């Protein structure tokens, strides 16, 4: 497959997935940012947002997230497919450790290039919307303020660690399951099979990487500069305030998002690649 195909299919898949699953991302972020127990469940947080801010409140911070999601998926699939091809053995096979290595590299690259700045904006917009008096009038106003303060790449370490771990687990899980299906049927996966395999990969990814996601969100909050000296200090503070379970706060909405995001992104990617191959 041409690198341009991987990039284009990834961008399309990322945009579709980001728009479809954003409300769950917003709920997850709100639950991770709270220092009190205002929202005791994901459903309660969802209802409160809907009642107090209306349907549009569920899409606060969508613009940077949507752009970032499309770009990061494009970069992720391009990097993964490129490295994966270089790591194949002389017989064209790819072992699980090599899949994980390719996935981790893809996640680190997307985390540093795309995810860190776009999620910094998304997190600040959501946090700001939770405040009694809002600081930002919109995404562009938030971007100007963050650039002025030099905080666009705050929390880049945990972002790259989370994305590396996410892609390492997700790609390895998806490709190993895909290989098993192809080996059993002798055919390429269908759209519905890709959807189901992506959902399984998303479930595995959530519970394996949740602590990194919590630390990343806290490090990008409005109060992070004065509250945390480093990512390690942030993690320790989270555990001290809420116990070890606090490192998995927001797991339910993230599970909902990554289950369906994994399903959507892999299904759309596979179908887009088939269309692009057909045009060659």
Tab-separated table of N, CA and C in Angstrom, residues 102-265:
chain	number	residue	atom	x	y	z
A	102	UNK	N	6.185	-1.363	16.613
A	102	UNK	CA	5.684	-0.459	15.571
A	102	UNK	C	4.559	0.416	16.114
A	103	UNK	N	3.658	-0.187	16.902
A	103	UNK	CA	2.556	0.571	17.486
A	103	UNK	C	3.037	1.625	18.464
A	104	UNK	N	4.014	1.266	19.296
A	104	UNK	CA	4.544	2.220	20.269
A	104	UNK	C	5.194	3.401	19.568
A	105	UNK	N	5.982	3.141	18.524
A	105	UNK	CA	6.620	4.219	17.762
A	105	UNK	C	5.579	5.139	17.132
A	106	UNK	N	4.520	4.540	16.576
A	106	UNK	CA	3.456	5.333	15.959
A	106	UNK	C	2.788	6.242	16.988
A	107	UNK	N	2.536	5.701	18.184
A	107	UNK	CA	1.893	6.489	19.235
A	107	UNK	C	2.759	7.630	19.731
A	108	UNK	N	4.048	7.387	19.873
A	108	UNK	CA	4.970	8.430	20.338
A	108	UNK	C	5.045	9.564	19.320
A	109	UNK	N	5.108	9.204	18.032
A	109	UNK	CA	5.178	10.220	16.982
A	109	UNK	C	3.894	11.059	16.955
A	110	UNK	N	2.728	10.407	16.975
A	110	UNK	CA	1.470	11.159	16.946
A	110	UNK	C	1.290	11.981	18.214
A	111	UNK	N	1.767	11.439	19.347
A	111	UNK	CA	1.636	12.165	20.602
A	111	UNK	C	2.415	13.468	20.600
A	112	UNK	N	3.647	13.429	20.101
A	112	UNK	CA	4.484	14.625	20.085
A	112	UNK	C	4.081	15.625	19.023
A	113	UNK	N	3.685	15.135	17.852
A	113	UNK	CA	3.380	16.039	16.739
A	113	UNK	C	1.983	16.644	16.800
A	114	UNK	N	0.999	15.847	17.215
A	114	UNK	CA	-0.401	16.276	17.077
A	114	UNK	C	-1.170	16.294	18.394
A	115	UNK	N	-1.095	15.201	19.146
A	115	UNK	CA	-2.001	15.035	20.293
A	115	UNK	C	-1.722	16.031	21.409
A	116	UNK	N	-0.455	16.260	21.749
A	116	UNK	CA	-0.129	17.152	22.867
A	116	UNK	C	-0.747	18.543	22.702
A	117	UNK	N	-0.536	19.234	21.577
A	117	UNK	CA	-1.133	20.569	21.464
A	117	UNK	C	-2.652	20.578	21.355
A	118	UNK	N	-3.241	19.640	20.597
A	118	UNK	CA	-4.699	19.661	20.429
A	118	UNK	C	-5.419	19.261	21.715
A	119	UNK	N	-4.861	18.317	22.464
A	119	UNK	CA	-5.513	17.924	23.721
A	119	UNK	C	-5.295	18.960	24.808
A	120	UNK	N	-4.204	19.717	24.725
A	120	UNK	CA	-4.002	20.812	25.676
A	120	UNK	C	-5.130	21.835	25.522
A	121	UNK	N	-5.482	22.146	24.276
A	121	UNK	CA	-6.585	23.077	24.023
A	121	UNK	C	-7.925	22.482	24.451
A	122	UNK	N	-8.165	21.224	24.087
A	122	UNK	CA	-9.428	20.568	24.433
A	122	UNK	C	-9.628	20.526	25.949
A	123	UNK	N	-8.581	20.137	26.686
A	123	UNK	CA	-8.680	20.018	28.142
A	123	UNK	C	-8.954	21.370	28.778
A	124	UNK	N	-8.281	22.426	28.310
A	124	UNK	CA	-8.491	23.754	28.869
A	124	UNK	C	-9.894	24.278	28.566
A	125	UNK	N	-10.392	24.018	27.360
A	125	UNK	CA	-11.737	24.470	27.017
A	125	UNK	C	-12.800	23.783	27.870
A	126	UNK	N	-12.638	22.479	28.089
A	126	UNK	CA	-13.587	21.746	28.927
A	126	UNK	C	-13.496	22.212	30.377
A	127	UNK	N	-12.262	22.358	30.889
A	127	UNK	CA	-12.060	22.808	32.274
A	127	UNK	C	-12.642	24.207	32.461
A	128	UNK	N	-12.397	25.087	31.488
A	128	UNK	CA	-12.894	26.459	31.559
A	128	UNK	C	-14.415	26.498	31.590
A	129	UNK	N	-15.035	25.582	30.855
A	129	UNK	CA	-16.495	25.548	30.795
A	129	UNK	C	-17.110	25.080	32.110
A	130	UNK	N	-16.296	24.440	32.951
A	130	UNK	CA	-16.775	23.983	34.264
A	130	UNK	C	-16.693	25.091	35.310
A	131	UNK	N	-16.003	26.198	34.987
A	131	UNK	CA	-15.790	27.281	35.937
A	131	UNK	C	-17.002	28.217	35.995
A	132	UNK	N	-17.217	28.878	37.161
A	132	UNK	CA	-18.331	29.830	37.276
A	132	UNK	C	-18.224	30.972	36.268
A	133	UNK	N	-16.987	31.462	36.051
A	133	UNK	CA	-16.745	32.531	35.093
A	133	UNK	C	-15.754	32.031	34.055
A	134	UNK	N	-16.173	32.017	32.809
A	134	UNK	CA	-15.329	31.452	31.764
A	134	UNK	C	-14.263	32.435	31.291
A	135	UNK	N	-13.074	31.883	31.019
A	135	UNK	CA	-11.927	32.692	30.609
A	135	UNK	C	-11.846	32.836	29.097
A	136	UNK	N	-12.256	31.807	28.363
A	136	UNK	CA	-12.086	31.794	26.912
A	136	UNK	C	-13.424	31.951	26.187
A	137	UNK	N	-13.399	32.704	25.091
A	137	UNK	CA	-14.610	32.886	24.290
A	137	UNK	C	-14.760	31.792	23.238
A	138	UNK	N	-13.697	31.042	22.977
A	138	UNK	CA	-13.748	29.971	21.994
A	138	UNK	C	-12.386	29.343	21.805
A	139	UNK	N	-12.290	28.447	20.828
A	139	UNK	CA	-11.047	27.702	20.604
A	139	UNK	C	-9.887	28.617	20.217
A	140	UNK	N	-10.129	29.612	19.329
A	140	UNK	CA	-9.052	30.501	18.887
A	140	UNK	C	-8.561	31.390	20.025
A	141	UNK	N	-9.492	31.851	20.858
A	141	UNK	CA	-9.109	32.662	22.017
A	141	UNK	C	-8.257	31.835	22.979
A	142	UNK	N	-8.655	30.581	23.178
A	142	UNK	CA	-7.890	29.676	24.037
A	142	UNK	C	-6.499	29.445	23.459
A	143	UNK	N	-6.401	29.242	22.141
A	143	UNK	CA	-5.109	29.017	21.496
A	143	UNK	C	-4.187	30.214	21.674
A	144	UNK	N	-4.707	31.416	21.464
A	144	UNK	CA	-3.878	32.626	21.636
A	144	UNK	C	-3.355	32.742	23.056
A	145	UNK	N	-4.221	32.470	24.041
A	145	UNK	CA	-3.819	32.585	25.445
A	145	UNK	C	-2.783	31.534	25.812
A	146	UNK	N	-2.984	30.305	25.346
A	146	UNK	CA	-2.049	29.224	25.652
A	146	UNK	C	-0.690	29.484	25.004
A	147	UNK	N	-0.691	29.989	23.763
A	147	UNK	CA	0.568	30.332	23.094
A	147	UNK	C	1.284	31.457	23.829
A	148	UNK	N	0.524	32.423	24.314
A	148	UNK	CA	1.122	33.539	25.062
A	148	UNK	C	1.775	33.054	26.346
A	149	UNK	N	1.155	32.081	26.992
A	149	UNK	CA	1.675	31.544	28.254
A	149	UNK	C	2.735	30.462	28.043
A	150	UNK	N	2.854	29.978	26.797
A	150	UNK	CA	3.838	28.936	26.516
A	150	UNK	C	3.443	27.569	27.051
A	151	UNK	N	2.134	27.301	27.130
A	151	UNK	CA	1.694	26.030	27.721
A	151	UNK	C	1.152	25.023	26.729
A	152	UNK	N	1.416	25.223	25.419
A	152	UNK	CA	0.840	24.336	24.416
A	152	UNK	C	1.368	22.909	24.536
A	153	UNK	N	2.596	22.772	25.011
A	153	UNK	CA	3.187	21.438	25.134
A	153	UNK	C	3.370	21.025	26.595
A	154	UNK	N	2.613	21.649	27.495
A	154	UNK	CA	2.650	21.204	28.883
A	154	UNK	C	2.035	19.813	28.967
A	155	UNK	N	2.707	18.907	29.656
A	155	UNK	CA	2.202	17.541	29.763
A	155	UNK	C	2.546	16.682	28.567
A	156	UNK	N	3.505	17.132	27.717
A	156	UNK	CA	3.841	16.369	26.508
A	156	UNK	C	4.416	14.997	26.850
A	157	UNK	N	5.136	14.899	27.978
A	157	UNK	CA	5.713	13.612	28.401
A	157	UNK	C	4.652	12.542	28.607
A	158	UNK	N	3.676	12.804	29.498
A	158	UNK	CA	2.629	11.809	29.698
A	158	UNK	C	1.748	11.601	28.464
A	159	UNK	N	1.611	12.633	27.618
A	159	UNK	CA	0.836	12.464	26.385
A	159	UNK	C	1.527	11.442	25.485
A	160	UNK	N	2.847	11.602	25.286
A	160	UNK	CA	3.593	10.680	24.421
A	160	UNK	C	3.627	9.276	25.020
A	161	UNK	N	3.740	9.206	26.355
A	161	UNK	CA	3.736	7.898	27.016
A	161	UNK	C	2.386	7.216	26.841
A	162	UNK	N	1.299	7.990	27.022
A	162	UNK	CA	-0.038	7.417	26.868
A	162	UNK	C	-0.294	6.981	25.434
A	163	UNK	N	0.056	7.839	24.467
A	163	UNK	CA	-0.181	7.491	23.070
A	163	UNK	C	0.676	6.304	22.636
A	164	UNK	N	1.921	6.257	23.129
A	164	UNK	CA	2.774	5.121	22.808
A	164	UNK	C	2.190	3.828	23.343
A	165	UNK	N	1.724	3.880	24.604
A	165	UNK	CA	1.115	2.688	25.217
A	165	UNK	C	-0.192	2.326	24.528
A	166	UNK	N	-1.019	3.347	24.224
A	166	UNK	CA	-2.292	3.104	23.539
A	166	UNK	C	-2.085	2.374	22.219
A	167	UNK	N	-1.212	2.932	21.381
A	167	UNK	CA	-1.007	2.364	20.055
A	167	UNK	C	-0.303	1.019	20.115
A	168	UNK	N	0.611	0.882	21.067
A	168	UNK	CA	1.312	-0.391	21.264
A	168	UNK	C	0.301	-1.501	21.529
A	169	UNK	N	-0.596	-1.268	22.487
A	169	UNK	CA	-1.586	-2.276	22.870
A	169	UNK	C	-2.655	-2.436	21.789
A	170	UNK	N	-3.172	-1.304	21.284
A	170	UNK	CA	-4.294	-1.357	20.347
A	170	UNK	C	-3.915	-2.018	19.025
A	171	UNK	N	-2.796	-1.603	18.436
A	171	UNK	CA	-2.391	-2.183	17.149
A	171	UNK	C	-2.012	-3.652	17.289
A	172	UNK	N	-1.288	-3.973	18.362
A	172	UNK	CA	-0.891	-5.371	18.563
A	172	UNK	C	-2.120	-6.249	18.767
A	173	UNK	N	-3.084	-5.773	19.567
A	173	UNK	CA	-4.316	-6.538	19.798
A	173	UNK	C	-5.109	-6.690	18.502
A	174	UNK	N	-5.285	-5.587	17.775
A	174	UNK	CA	-6.085	-5.634	16.548
A	174	UNK	C	-5.433	-6.519	15.492
A	175	UNK	N	-4.135	-6.315	15.247
A	175	UNK	CA	-3.485	-7.077	14.182
A	175	UNK	C	-3.369	-8.569	14.507
A	176	UNK	N	-3.165	-8.895	15.787
A	176	UNK	CA	-3.096	-10.313	16.144
A	176	UNK	C	-4.468	-10.977	15.996
A	177	UNK	N	-5.537	-10.270	16.387
A	177	UNK	CA	-6.893	-10.792	16.205
A	177	UNK	C	-7.234	-10.892	14.713
A	178	UNK	N	-6.811	-9.895	13.956
A	178	UNK	CA	-7.064	-9.902	12.506
A	178	UNK	C	-6.363	-11.081	11.829
A	179	UNK	N	-5.107	-11.326	12.222
A	179	UNK	CA	-4.361	-12.452	11.664
A	179	UNK	C	-5.059	-13.771	11.962
A	180	UNK	N	-5.613	-13.879	13.188
A	180	UNK	CA	-6.315	-15.104	13.575
A	180	UNK	C	-7.562	-15.312	12.707
A	181	UNK	N	-8.305	-14.223	12.456
A	181	UNK	CA	-9.515	-14.315	11.636
A	181	UNK	C	-9.167	-14.662	10.191
A	182	UNK	N	-8.158	-13.979	9.645
A	182	UNK	CA	-7.738	-14.249	8.258
A	182	UNK	C	-7.227	-15.682	8.123
A	183	UNK	N	-6.474	-16.145	9.142
A	183	UNK	CA	-5.960	-17.515	9.118
A	183	UNK	C	-7.070	-18.553	9.176
A	184	UNK	N	-8.132	-18.245	9.919
A	184	UNK	CA	-9.238	-19.194	10.071
A	184	UNK	C	-10.171	-19.206	8.863
A	185	UNK	N	-10.354	-18.034	8.225
A	185	UNK	CA	-11.310	-17.942	7.117
A	185	UNK	C	-10.653	-17.973	5.737
A	186	UNK	N	-9.377	-17.598	5.707
A	186	UNK	CA	-8.689	-17.525	4.420
A	186	UNK	C	-9.094	-16.322	3.589
A	187	UNK	N	-9.826	-15.378	4.207
A	187	UNK	CA	-10.287	-14.172	3.507
A	187	UNK	C	-9.912	-12.929	4.311
A	188	UNK	N	-9.859	-11.793	3.630
A	188	UNK	CA	-9.638	-10.532	4.316
A	188	UNK	C	-10.853	-10.204	5.193
A	189	UNK	N	-10.630	-9.438	6.259
A	189	UNK	CA	-11.722	-9.129	7.190
A	189	UNK	C	-12.761	-8.233	6.514
A	190	UNK	N	-14.017	-8.451	6.849
A	190	UNK	CA	-15.109	-7.607	6.365
A	190	UNK	C	-15.219	-6.370	7.246
A	191	UNK	N	-16.079	-5.442	6.850
A	191	UNK	CA	-16.291	-4.236	7.644
A	191	UNK	C	-16.803	-4.552	9.037
A	192	UNK	N	-17.741	-5.485	9.148
A	192	UNK	CA	-18.297	-5.852	10.452
A	192	UNK	C	-17.265	-6.569	11.314
A	193	UNK	N	-16.431	-7.395	10.704
A	193	UNK	CA	-15.370	-8.064	11.460
A	193	UNK	C	-14.358	-7.050	11.975
A	194	UNK	N	-13.984	-6.087	11.141
A	194	UNK	CA	-13.053	-5.035	11.563
A	194	UNK	C	-13.647	-4.227	12.715
A	195	UNK	N	-14.965	-3.964	12.656
A	195	UNK	CA	-15.663	-3.236	13.720
A	195	UNK	C	-15.557	-4.002	15.040
A	196	UNK	N	-15.837	-5.313	14.997
A	196	UNK	CA	-15.809	-6.142	16.208
A	196	UNK	C	-14.387	-6.279	16.759
A	197	UNK	N	-13.412	-6.470	15.884
A	197	UNK	CA	-12.020	-6.608	16.325
A	197	UNK	C	-11.510	-5.303	16.923
A	198	UNK	N	-11.898	-4.175	16.316
A	198	UNK	CA	-11.506	-2.870	16.847
A	198	UNK	C	-12.096	-2.616	18.216
A	199	UNK	N	-13.325	-3.064	18.428
A	199	UNK	CA	-13.975	-2.918	19.733
A	199	UNK	C	-13.227	-3.718	20.800
A	200	UNK	N	-12.842	-4.946	20.481
A	200	UNK	CA	-12.081	-5.778	21.423
A	200	UNK	C	-10.739	-5.127	21.757
A	201	UNK	N	-10.066	-4.589	20.731
A	201	UNK	CA	-8.778	-3.931	20.949
A	201	UNK	C	-8.939	-2.705	21.838
A	202	UNK	N	-10.056	-1.978	21.680
A	202	UNK	CA	-10.312	-0.797	22.503
A	202	UNK	C	-10.494	-1.141	23.969
A	203	UNK	N	-11.202	-2.226	24.260
A	203	UNK	CA	-11.413	-2.659	25.653
A	203	UNK	C	-10.079	-2.971	26.328
A	204	UNK	N	-9.245	-3.702	25.650
A	204	UNK	CA	-7.926	-4.060	26.203
A	204	UNK	C	-7.105	-2.804	26.463
A	205	UNK	N	-7.158	-1.854	25.525
A	205	UNK	CA	-6.348	-0.637	25.623
A	205	UNK	C	-6.725	0.212	26.831
A	206	UNK	N	-8.020	0.347	27.099
A	206	UNK	CA	-8.479	1.223	28.179
A	206	UNK	C	-7.862	0.853	29.518
A	207	UNK	N	-8.034	-0.380	29.927
A	207	UNK	CA	-7.605	-0.763	31.273
A	207	UNK	C	-6.081	-0.862	31.399
A	208	UNK	N	-5.398	-1.058	30.275
A	208	UNK	CA	-3.937	-1.139	30.317
A	208	UNK	C	-3.286	0.239	30.436
A	209	UNK	N	-3.965	1.290	29.969
A	209	UNK	CA	-3.313	2.607	29.878
A	209	UNK	C	-4.023	3.716	30.661
A	210	UNK	N	-5.063	3.402	31.426
A	210	UNK	CA	-5.857	4.433	32.092
A	210	UNK	C	-5.053	5.357	33.010
A	211	UNK	N	-4.130	4.859	33.845
A	211	UNK	CA	-3.374	5.776	34.724
A	211	UNK	C	-2.623	6.858	33.951
A	212	UNK	N	-2.060	6.514	32.806
A	212	UNK	CA	-1.348	7.498	31.992
A	212	UNK	C	-2.303	8.574	31.491
A	213	UNK	N	-3.535	8.201	31.182
A	213	UNK	CA	-4.529	9.151	30.695
A	213	UNK	C	-4.947	10.122	31.792
A	214	UNK	N	-5.111	9.619	33.011
A	214	UNK	CA	-5.488	10.478	34.139
A	214	UNK	C	-4.395	11.512	34.412
A	215	UNK	N	-3.147	11.074	34.456
A	215	UNK	CA	-2.022	11.983	34.706
A	215	UNK	C	-1.921	13.014	33.582
A	216	UNK	N	-2.093	12.579	32.336
A	216	UNK	CA	-2.043	13.495	31.198
A	216	UNK	C	-3.089	14.588	31.334
A	217	UNK	N	-4.326	14.220	31.695
A	217	UNK	CA	-5.407	15.188	31.821
A	217	UNK	C	-5.129	16.184	32.943
A	218	UNK	N	-4.680	15.693	34.091
A	218	UNK	CA	-4.368	16.584	35.213
A	218	UNK	C	-3.234	17.547	34.857
A	219	UNK	N	-2.235	17.057	34.141
A	219	UNK	CA	-1.083	17.896	33.787
A	219	UNK	C	-1.450	18.980	32.773
A	220	UNK	N	-2.565	18.825	32.074
A	220	UNK	CA	-2.989	19.820	31.087
A	220	UNK	C	-4.124	20.704	31.601
A	221	UNK	N	-4.497	20.555	32.872
A	221	UNK	CA	-5.590	21.343	33.434
A	221	UNK	C	-5.150	22.791	33.653
A	222	UNK	N	-6.109	23.681	33.923
A	222	UNK	CA	-5.814	25.096	34.133
A	222	UNK	C	-4.934	25.333	35.360
A	223	UNK	N	-5.054	24.450	36.371
A	223	UNK	CA	-4.323	24.643	37.626
A	223	UNK	C	-3.027	23.851	37.702
A	224	UNK	N	-2.647	23.185	36.617
A	224	UNK	CA	-1.502	22.268	36.655
A	224	UNK	C	-0.192	22.960	36.982
A	225	UNK	N	0.020	24.173	36.439
A	225	UNK	CA	1.307	24.854	36.605
A	225	UNK	C	1.656	25.068	38.076
A	226	UNK	N	0.666	25.391	38.897
A	226	UNK	CA	0.938	25.627	40.310
A	226	UNK	C	0.723	24.415	41.199
A	227	UNK	N	0.147	23.357	40.647
A	227	UNK	CA	-0.203	22.195	41.474
A	227	UNK	C	0.803	21.048	41.394
A	228	UNK	N	1.425	20.865	40.227
A	228	UNK	CA	2.281	19.683	40.037
A	228	UNK	C	3.677	20.068	39.545
A	229	UNK	N	4.682	19.472	40.155
A	229	UNK	CA	6.071	19.734	39.757
A	229	UNK	C	6.482	18.870	38.569
A	230	UNK	N	5.885	17.701	38.446
A	230	UNK	CA	6.230	16.774	37.377
A	230	UNK	C	5.106	15.762	37.222
A	231	UNK	N	5.215	14.915	36.198
A	231	UNK	CA	4.203	13.874	35.987
A	231	UNK	C	4.159	12.893	37.151
A	232	UNK	N	5.335	12.568	37.700
A	232	UNK	CA	5.396	11.638	38.841
A	232	UNK	C	4.720	12.266	40.048
A	233	UNK	N	5.012	13.556	40.290
A	233	UNK	CA	4.390	14.263	41.410
A	233	UNK	C	2.880	14.309	41.238
A	234	UNK	N	2.435	14.507	39.992
A	234	UNK	CA	1.000	14.517	39.696
A	234	UNK	C	0.371	13.169	40.032
A	235	UNK	N	1.003	12.066	39.601
A	235	UNK	CA	0.475	10.729	39.856
A	235	UNK	C	0.376	10.457	41.355
A	236	UNK	N	1.422	10.845	42.090
A	236	UNK	CA	1.431	10.653	43.552
A	236	UNK	C	0.314	11.458	44.200
A	237	UNK	N	0.115	12.697	43.739
A	237	UNK	CA	-0.937	13.555	44.285
A	237	UNK	C	-2.318	12.970	44.033
A	238	UNK	N	-2.518	12.425	42.844
A	238	UNK	CA	-3.811	11.813	42.514
A	238	UNK	C	-4.110	10.652	43.450
A	239	UNK	N	-3.105	9.815	43.706
A	239	UNK	CA	-3.288	8.656	44.585
A	239	UNK	C	-3.532	9.106	46.020
A	240	UNK	N	-2.817	10.130	46.461
A	240	UNK	CA	-2.996	10.648	47.835
A	240	UNK	C	-4.401	11.214	48.027
A	241	UNK	N	-4.912	11.897	47.022
A	241	UNK	CA	-6.227	12.530	47.142
A	241	UNK	C	-7.385	11.542	47.008
A	242	UNK	N	-7.240	10.574	46.119
A	242	UNK	CA	-8.375	9.695	45.852
A	242	UNK	C	-8.104	8.213	45.952
A	243	UNK	N	-6.874	7.840	46.373
A	243	UNK	CA	-6.548	6.427	46.442
A	243	UNK	C	-6.136	5.894	45.079
A	244	UNK	N	-5.707	4.646	45.047
A	244	UNK	CA	-5.207	4.056	43.804
A	244	UNK	C	-6.288	3.996	42.729
A	245	UNK	N	-7.544	3.881	43.149
A	245	UNK	CA	-8.640	3.795	42.173
A	245	UNK	C	-8.801	5.089	41.384
A	246	UNK	N	-8.289	6.209	41.942
A	246	UNK	CA	-8.400	7.488	41.244
A	246	UNK	C	-7.635	7.476	39.926
A	247	UNK	N	-6.639	6.594	39.801
A	247	UNK	CA	-5.888	6.491	38.548
A	247	UNK	C	-6.719	5.865	37.437
A	248	UNK	N	-7.868	5.322	37.800
A	248	UNK	CA	-8.784	4.767	36.795
A	248	UNK	C	-10.088	5.567	36.741
A	249	UNK	N	-10.075	6.817	37.274
A	249	UNK	CA	-11.277	7.652	37.213
A	249	UNK	C	-11.562	8.006	35.756
A	250	UNK	N	-12.827	8.013	35.405
A	250	UNK	CA	-13.210	8.268	34.018
A	250	UNK	C	-13.064	7.055	33.125
A	251	UNK	N	-12.827	5.871	33.726
A	251	UNK	CA	-12.623	4.666	32.918
A	251	UNK	C	-13.880	4.280	32.132
A	252	UNK	N	-15.064	4.477	32.750
A	252	UNK	CA	-16.302	4.067	32.082
A	252	UNK	C	-16.553	4.846	30.788
A	253	UNK	N	-16.526	6.208	30.824
A	253	UNK	CA	-16.713	6.918	29.550
A	253	UNK	C	-15.570	6.679	28.567
A	254	UNK	N	-14.350	6.480	29.090
A	254	UNK	CA	-13.236	6.205	28.171
A	254	UNK	C	-13.402	4.820	27.540
A	255	UNK	N	-13.930	3.874	28.346
A	255	UNK	CA	-14.194	2.539	27.803
A	255	UNK	C	-15.223	2.638	26.679
A	256	UNK	N	-16.293	3.410	26.930
A	256	UNK	CA	-17.325	3.587	25.901
A	256	UNK	C	-16.721	4.208	24.658
A	257	UNK	N	-15.855	5.200	24.867
A	257	UNK	CA	-15.267	5.880	23.707
A	257	UNK	C	-14.301	4.973	22.960
A	258	UNK	N	-13.365	4.331	23.678
A	258	UNK	CA	-12.351	3.548	22.978
A	258	UNK	C	-12.906	2.256	22.377
A	259	UNK	N	-13.942	1.700	23.004
A	259	UNK	CA	-14.604	0.545	22.380
A	259	UNK	C	-15.119	0.917	21.000
A	260	UNK	N	-15.881	2.035	20.964
A	260	UNK	CA	-16.480	2.430	19.696
A	260	UNK	C	-15.494	3.163	18.795
A	261	UNK	N	-14.533	3.891	19.392
A	261	UNK	CA	-13.542	4.558	18.549
A	261	UNK	C	-12.674	3.524	17.848
A	262	UNK	N	-12.277	2.477	18.601
A	262	UNK	CA	-11.488	1.411	17.985
A	262	UNK	C	-12.281	0.720	16.894
A	263	UNK	N	-13.552	0.460	17.173
A	263	UNK	CA	-14.412	-0.193	16.191
A	263	UNK	C	-14.574	0.674	14.944
A	264	UNK	N	-14.892	1.959	15.161
A	264	UNK	CA	-15.132	2.868	14.039
A	264	UNK	C	-13.863	3.123	13.239
A	265	UNK	N	-12.761	3.421	13.936
A	265	UNK	CA	-11.546	3.831	13.225
A	265	UNK	C	-10.968	2.689	12.390
